[in-house]
mmCIF file of C-alpha atoms in Angstrom:
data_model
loop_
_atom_site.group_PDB
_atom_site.id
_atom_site.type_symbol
_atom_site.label_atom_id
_atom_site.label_comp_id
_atom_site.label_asym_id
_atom_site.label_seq_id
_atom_site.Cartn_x
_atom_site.Cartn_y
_atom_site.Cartn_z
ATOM 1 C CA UNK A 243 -73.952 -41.218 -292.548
ATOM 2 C CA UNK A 244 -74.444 -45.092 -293.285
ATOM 3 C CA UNK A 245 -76.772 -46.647 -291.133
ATOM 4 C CA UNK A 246 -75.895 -49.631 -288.740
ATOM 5 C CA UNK A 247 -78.051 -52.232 -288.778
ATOM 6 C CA UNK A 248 -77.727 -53.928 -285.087
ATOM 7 C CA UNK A 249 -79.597 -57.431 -283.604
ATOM 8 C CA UNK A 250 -79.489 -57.620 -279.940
ATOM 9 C CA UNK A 251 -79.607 -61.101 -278.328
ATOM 10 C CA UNK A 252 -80.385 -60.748 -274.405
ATOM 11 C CA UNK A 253 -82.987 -63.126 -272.544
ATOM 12 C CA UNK A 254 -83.905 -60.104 -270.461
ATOM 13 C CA UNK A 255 -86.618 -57.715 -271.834
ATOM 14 C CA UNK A 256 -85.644 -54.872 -269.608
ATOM 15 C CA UNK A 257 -82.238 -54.964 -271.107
ATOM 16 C CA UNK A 258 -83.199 -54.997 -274.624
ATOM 17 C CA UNK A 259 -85.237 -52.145 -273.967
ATOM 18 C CA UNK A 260 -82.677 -50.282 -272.354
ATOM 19 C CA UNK A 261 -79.916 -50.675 -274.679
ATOM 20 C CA UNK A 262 -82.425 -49.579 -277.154
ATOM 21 C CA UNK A 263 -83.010 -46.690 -275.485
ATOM 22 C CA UNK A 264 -78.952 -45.826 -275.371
ATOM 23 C CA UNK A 265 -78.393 -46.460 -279.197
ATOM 24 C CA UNK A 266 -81.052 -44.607 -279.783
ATOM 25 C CA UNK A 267 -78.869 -41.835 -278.713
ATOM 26 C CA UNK A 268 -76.491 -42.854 -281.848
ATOM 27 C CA UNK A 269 -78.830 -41.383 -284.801
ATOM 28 C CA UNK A 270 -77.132 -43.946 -287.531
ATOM 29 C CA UNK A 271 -77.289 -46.702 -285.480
ATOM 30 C CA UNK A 272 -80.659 -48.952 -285.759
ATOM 31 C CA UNK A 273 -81.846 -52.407 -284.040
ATOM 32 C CA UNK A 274 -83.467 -54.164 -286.993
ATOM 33 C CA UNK A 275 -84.101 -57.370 -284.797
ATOM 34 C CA UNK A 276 -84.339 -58.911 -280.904
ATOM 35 C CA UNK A 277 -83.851 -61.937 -280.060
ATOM 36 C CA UNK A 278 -84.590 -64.032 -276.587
ATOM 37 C CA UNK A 279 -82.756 -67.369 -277.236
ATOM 38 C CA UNK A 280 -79.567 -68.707 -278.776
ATOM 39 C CA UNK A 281 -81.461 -70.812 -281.233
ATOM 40 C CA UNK A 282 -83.673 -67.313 -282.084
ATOM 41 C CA UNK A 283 -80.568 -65.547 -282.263
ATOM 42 C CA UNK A 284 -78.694 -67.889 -285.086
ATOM 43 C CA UNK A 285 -82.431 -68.329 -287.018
ATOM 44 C CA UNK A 286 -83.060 -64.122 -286.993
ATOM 45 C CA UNK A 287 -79.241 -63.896 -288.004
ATOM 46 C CA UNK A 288 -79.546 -66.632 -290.951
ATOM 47 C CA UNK A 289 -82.535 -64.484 -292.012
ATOM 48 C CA UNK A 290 -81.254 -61.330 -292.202
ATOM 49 C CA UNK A 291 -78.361 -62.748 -294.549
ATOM 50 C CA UNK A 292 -75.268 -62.331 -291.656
ATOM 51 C CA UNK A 293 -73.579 -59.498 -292.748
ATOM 52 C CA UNK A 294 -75.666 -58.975 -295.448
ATOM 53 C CA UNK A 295 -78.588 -57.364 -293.463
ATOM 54 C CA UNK A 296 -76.340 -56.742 -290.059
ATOM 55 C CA UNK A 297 -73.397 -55.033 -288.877
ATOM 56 C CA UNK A 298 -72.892 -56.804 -285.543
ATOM 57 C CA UNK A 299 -74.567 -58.068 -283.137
ATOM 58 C CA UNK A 300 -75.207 -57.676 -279.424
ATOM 59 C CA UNK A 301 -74.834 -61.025 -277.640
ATOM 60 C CA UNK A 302 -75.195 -61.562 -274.247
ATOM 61 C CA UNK A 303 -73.004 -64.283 -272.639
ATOM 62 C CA UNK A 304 -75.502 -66.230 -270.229
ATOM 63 C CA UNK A 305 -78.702 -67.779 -272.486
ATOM 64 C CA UNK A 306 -81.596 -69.749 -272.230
ATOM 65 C CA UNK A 307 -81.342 -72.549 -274.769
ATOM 66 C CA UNK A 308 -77.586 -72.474 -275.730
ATOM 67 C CA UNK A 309 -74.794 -70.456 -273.866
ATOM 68 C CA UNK A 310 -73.771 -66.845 -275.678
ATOM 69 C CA UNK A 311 -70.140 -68.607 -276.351
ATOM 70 C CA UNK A 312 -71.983 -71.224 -277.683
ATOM 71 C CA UNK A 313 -73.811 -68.832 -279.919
ATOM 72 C CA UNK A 314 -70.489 -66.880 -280.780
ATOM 73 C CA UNK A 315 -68.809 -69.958 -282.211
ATOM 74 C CA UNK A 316 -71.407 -70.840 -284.352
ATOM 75 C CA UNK A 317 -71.997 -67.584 -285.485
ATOM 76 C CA UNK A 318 -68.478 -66.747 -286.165
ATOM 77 C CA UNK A 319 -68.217 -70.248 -288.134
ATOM 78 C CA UNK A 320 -71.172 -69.687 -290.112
ATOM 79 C CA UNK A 321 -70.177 -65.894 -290.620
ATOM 80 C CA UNK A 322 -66.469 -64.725 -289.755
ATOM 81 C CA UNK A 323 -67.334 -61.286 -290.860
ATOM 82 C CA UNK A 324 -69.861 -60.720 -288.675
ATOM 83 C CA UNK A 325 -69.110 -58.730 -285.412
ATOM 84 C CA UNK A 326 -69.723 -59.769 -282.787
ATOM 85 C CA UNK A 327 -70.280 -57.557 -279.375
ATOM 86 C CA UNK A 328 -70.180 -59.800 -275.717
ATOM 87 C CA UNK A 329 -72.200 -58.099 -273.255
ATOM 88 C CA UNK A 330 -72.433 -59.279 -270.034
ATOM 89 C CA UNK A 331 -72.880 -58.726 -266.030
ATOM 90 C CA UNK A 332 -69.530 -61.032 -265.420
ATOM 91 C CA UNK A 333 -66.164 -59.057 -264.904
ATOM 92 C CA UNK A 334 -64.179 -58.132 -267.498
ATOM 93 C CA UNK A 335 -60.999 -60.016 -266.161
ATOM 94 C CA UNK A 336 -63.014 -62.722 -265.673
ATOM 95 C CA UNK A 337 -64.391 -63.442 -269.388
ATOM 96 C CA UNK A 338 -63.416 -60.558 -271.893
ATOM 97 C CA UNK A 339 -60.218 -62.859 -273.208
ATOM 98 C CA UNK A 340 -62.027 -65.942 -273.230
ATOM 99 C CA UNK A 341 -64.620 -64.454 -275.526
ATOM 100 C CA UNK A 342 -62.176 -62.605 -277.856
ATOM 101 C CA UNK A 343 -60.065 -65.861 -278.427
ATOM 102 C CA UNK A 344 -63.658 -67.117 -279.465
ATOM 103 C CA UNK A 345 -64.006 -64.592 -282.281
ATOM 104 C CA UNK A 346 -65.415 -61.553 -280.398
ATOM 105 C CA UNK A 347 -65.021 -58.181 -281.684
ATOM 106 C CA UNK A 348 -64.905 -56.961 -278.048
ATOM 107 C CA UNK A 349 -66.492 -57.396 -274.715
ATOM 108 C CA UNK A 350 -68.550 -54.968 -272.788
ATOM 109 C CA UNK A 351 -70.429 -55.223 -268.853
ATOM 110 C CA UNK A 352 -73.638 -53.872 -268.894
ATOM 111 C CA UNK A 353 -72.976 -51.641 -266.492
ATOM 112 C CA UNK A 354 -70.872 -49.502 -269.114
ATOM 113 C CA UNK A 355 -71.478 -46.100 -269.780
ATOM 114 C CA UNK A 356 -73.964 -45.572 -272.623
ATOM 115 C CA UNK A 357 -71.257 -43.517 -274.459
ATOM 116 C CA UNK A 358 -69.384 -46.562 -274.280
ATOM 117 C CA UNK A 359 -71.572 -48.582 -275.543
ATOM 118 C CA UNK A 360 -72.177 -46.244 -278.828
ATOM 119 C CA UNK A 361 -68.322 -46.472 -279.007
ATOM 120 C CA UNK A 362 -68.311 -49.994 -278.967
ATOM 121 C CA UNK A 363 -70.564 -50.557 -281.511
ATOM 122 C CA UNK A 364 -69.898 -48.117 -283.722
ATOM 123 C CA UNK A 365 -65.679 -49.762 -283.494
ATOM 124 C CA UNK A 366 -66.783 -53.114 -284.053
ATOM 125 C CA UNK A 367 -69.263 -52.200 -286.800
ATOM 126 C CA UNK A 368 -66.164 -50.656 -288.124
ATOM 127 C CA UNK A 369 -64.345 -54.106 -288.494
ATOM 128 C CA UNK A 370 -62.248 -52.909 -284.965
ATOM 129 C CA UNK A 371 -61.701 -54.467 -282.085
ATOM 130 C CA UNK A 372 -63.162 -52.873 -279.271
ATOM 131 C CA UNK A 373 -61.014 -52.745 -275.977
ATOM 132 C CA UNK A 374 -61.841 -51.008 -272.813
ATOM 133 C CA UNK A 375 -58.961 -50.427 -270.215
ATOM 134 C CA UNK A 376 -59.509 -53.566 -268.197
ATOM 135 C CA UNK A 377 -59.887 -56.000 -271.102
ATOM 136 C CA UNK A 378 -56.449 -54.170 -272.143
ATOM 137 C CA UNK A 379 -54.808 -55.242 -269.194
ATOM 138 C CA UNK A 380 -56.149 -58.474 -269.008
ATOM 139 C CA UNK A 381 -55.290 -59.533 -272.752
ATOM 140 C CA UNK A 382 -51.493 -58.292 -272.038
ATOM 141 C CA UNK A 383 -51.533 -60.502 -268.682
ATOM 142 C CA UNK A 384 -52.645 -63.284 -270.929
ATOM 143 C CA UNK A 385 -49.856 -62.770 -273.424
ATOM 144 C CA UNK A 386 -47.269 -61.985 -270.550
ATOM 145 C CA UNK A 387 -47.561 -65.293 -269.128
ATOM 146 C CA UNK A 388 -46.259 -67.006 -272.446
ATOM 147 C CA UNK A 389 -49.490 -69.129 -272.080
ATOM 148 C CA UNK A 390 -48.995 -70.789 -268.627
ATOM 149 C CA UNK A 391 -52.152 -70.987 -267.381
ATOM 150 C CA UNK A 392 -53.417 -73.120 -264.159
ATOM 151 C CA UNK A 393 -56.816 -73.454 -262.352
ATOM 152 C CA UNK A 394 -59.793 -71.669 -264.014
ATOM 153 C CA UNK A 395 -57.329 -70.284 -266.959
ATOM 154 C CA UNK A 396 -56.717 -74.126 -267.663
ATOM 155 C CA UNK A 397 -60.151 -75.056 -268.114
ATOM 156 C CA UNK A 398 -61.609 -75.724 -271.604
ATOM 157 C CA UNK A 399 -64.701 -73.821 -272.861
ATOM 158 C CA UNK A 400 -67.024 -76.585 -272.272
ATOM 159 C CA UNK A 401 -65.666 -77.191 -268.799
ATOM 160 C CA UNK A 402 -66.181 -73.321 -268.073
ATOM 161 C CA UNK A 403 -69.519 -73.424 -269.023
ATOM 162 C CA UNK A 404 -70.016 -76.039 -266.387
ATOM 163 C CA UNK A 405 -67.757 -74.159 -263.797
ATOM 164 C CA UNK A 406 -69.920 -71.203 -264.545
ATOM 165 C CA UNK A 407 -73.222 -72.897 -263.967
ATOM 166 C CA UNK A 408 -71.976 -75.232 -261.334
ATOM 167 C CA UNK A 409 -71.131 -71.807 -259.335
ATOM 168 C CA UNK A 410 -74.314 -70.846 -260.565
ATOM 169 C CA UNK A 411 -76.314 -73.322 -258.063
ATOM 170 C CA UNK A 412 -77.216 -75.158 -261.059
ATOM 171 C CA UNK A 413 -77.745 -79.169 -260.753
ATOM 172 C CA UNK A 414 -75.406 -81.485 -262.608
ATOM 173 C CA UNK A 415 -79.191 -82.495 -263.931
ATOM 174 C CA UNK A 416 -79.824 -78.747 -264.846
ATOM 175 C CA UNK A 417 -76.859 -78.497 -266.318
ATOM 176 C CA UNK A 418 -76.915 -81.264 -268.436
ATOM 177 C CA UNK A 419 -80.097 -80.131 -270.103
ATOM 178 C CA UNK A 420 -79.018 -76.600 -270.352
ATOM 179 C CA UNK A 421 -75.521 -77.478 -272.437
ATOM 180 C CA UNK A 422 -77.531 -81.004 -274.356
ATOM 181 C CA UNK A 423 -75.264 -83.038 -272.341
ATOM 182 C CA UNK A 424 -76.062 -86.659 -270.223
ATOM 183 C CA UNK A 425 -75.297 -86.530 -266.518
ATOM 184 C CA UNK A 426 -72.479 -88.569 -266.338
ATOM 185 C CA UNK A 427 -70.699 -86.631 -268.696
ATOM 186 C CA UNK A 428 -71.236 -83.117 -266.737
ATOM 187 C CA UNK A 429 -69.898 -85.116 -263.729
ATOM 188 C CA UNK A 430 -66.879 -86.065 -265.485
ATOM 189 C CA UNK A 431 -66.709 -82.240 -266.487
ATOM 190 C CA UNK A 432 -67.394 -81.254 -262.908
ATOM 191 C CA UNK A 433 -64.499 -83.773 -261.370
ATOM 192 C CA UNK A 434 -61.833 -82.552 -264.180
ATOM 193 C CA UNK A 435 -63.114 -78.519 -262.923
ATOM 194 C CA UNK A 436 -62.410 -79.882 -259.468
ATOM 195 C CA UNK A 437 -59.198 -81.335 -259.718
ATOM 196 C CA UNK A 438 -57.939 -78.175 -262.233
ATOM 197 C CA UNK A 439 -58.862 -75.896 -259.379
ATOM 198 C CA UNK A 440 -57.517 -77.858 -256.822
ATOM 199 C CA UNK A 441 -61.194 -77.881 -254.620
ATOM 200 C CA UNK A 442 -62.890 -80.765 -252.626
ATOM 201 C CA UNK A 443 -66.520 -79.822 -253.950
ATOM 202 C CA UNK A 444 -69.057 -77.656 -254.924
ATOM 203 C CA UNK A 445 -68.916 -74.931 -252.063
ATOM 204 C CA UNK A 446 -65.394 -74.853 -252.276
ATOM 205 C CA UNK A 447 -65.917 -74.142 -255.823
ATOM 206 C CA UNK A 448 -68.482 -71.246 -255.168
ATOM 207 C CA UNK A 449 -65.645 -69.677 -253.034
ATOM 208 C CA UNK A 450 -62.787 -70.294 -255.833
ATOM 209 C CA UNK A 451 -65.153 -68.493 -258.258
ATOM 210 C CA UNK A 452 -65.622 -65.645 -256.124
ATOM 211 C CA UNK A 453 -62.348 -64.886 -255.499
ATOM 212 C CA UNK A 454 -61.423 -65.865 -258.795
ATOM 213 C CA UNK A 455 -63.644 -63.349 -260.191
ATOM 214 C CA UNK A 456 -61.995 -60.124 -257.835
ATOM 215 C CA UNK A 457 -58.303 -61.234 -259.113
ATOM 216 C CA UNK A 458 -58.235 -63.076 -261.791
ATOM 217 C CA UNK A 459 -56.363 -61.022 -264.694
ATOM 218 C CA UNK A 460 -57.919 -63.251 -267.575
ATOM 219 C CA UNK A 461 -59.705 -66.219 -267.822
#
């Protein structure tokens, strides 16, 4: 049996642990390399050789440094064979299409079952796309509406990364330095996510996301 050489890119020790722990499980499959930060992630990547020393990686969507669908993009520009496997605590509905149409192999919640997780890297290791039930549905929904979308479906990807980190609690300050970005132009952001949604300000927001999040079918 060929052995899967896996990186796992989560800013949470515990996790990394942990998911170690359920691959181990998987006797071909082998983490070769960790990874904290998006910057870490792309430099451990570049020196393993991409695909040449990995067969996907484990990539958790929120990041210190540079956001996980920052990461994504530039890994699946750099590397288009590479897989890539979103893990994440945010629903499915919410952020599994978002990240395929980015280049993801597939998108899994942490709170998976660990045979799950084994399937779902061993498919995208494969060259498949892996799709759970919910992600299914969600990517049909997507297709279904013959792409009209409105509120949160219409925003960009850098104005979701500001909704998400605006609903967050983050500052527009905060935010700025998280995505490299001046103020004024995350306030511009956060006035276009304002009027897309159709909210008055930033608690109004908070309450969009959250019931956004329960029935949203894609984002």
């Amino acid at each position: 049996m060929a052995t899967l050489n896996i990186l796992i890119g989560d800013d949470h020790r515990i996790v990394r642990e942990g998911l170690k722990q359920v691959l181990a499980d998987a006797p071909e499959i082998t983490v070769v390399a960790e990874a904290e930060t998006g910057p870490d992630i792309l430099q451990q990547v570049e020196a393993l050789g991409g695909p040449a020393g990995l067969d996907a990686v484990l990539l958790d969507i929120a990041l210190p440094g540079r956001d996980g669908m920052d990461v994504l993009q530039t890994l699946k520009k750099a590397w288009p064979d590479l897989p890539v496997l979103m893990l994440s605590t945010y629903p499915e509905k919410q952020y599994a299409v978002r990240c395929i149409k980015l280049g993801a192999a597939g998108y899994l919640n942490k709170s998976a079952h660990p045979d799950d997780m084994i399937a779902a890297v061993r498919k995208v290791a494969a060259g498949g796309l892996y799709v759970s039930a919910v992600t299914a549905e969600a990517l049909a929904s997507a297709v279904g509406s013959g792409g009209a979308r409105n509120g949160a479906e219409a925003l960009s990807h850098r104005e979701h990364q500001v909704f998400r980190l605006l609903t967050a609690g983050k500052s527009v300050g905060e935010i700025g330095a998280q995505l490299g970005l001046a103020s004024n132009t995350v306030s511009t952001y956060r006035l276009r996510i304002l009027e897309k949604t159709g909210v008055k300000n930033d608690v109004e927001l908070a309450l969009y996301a959250e019931r956004h999040a329960r029935s949203s079918p894609a984002v």
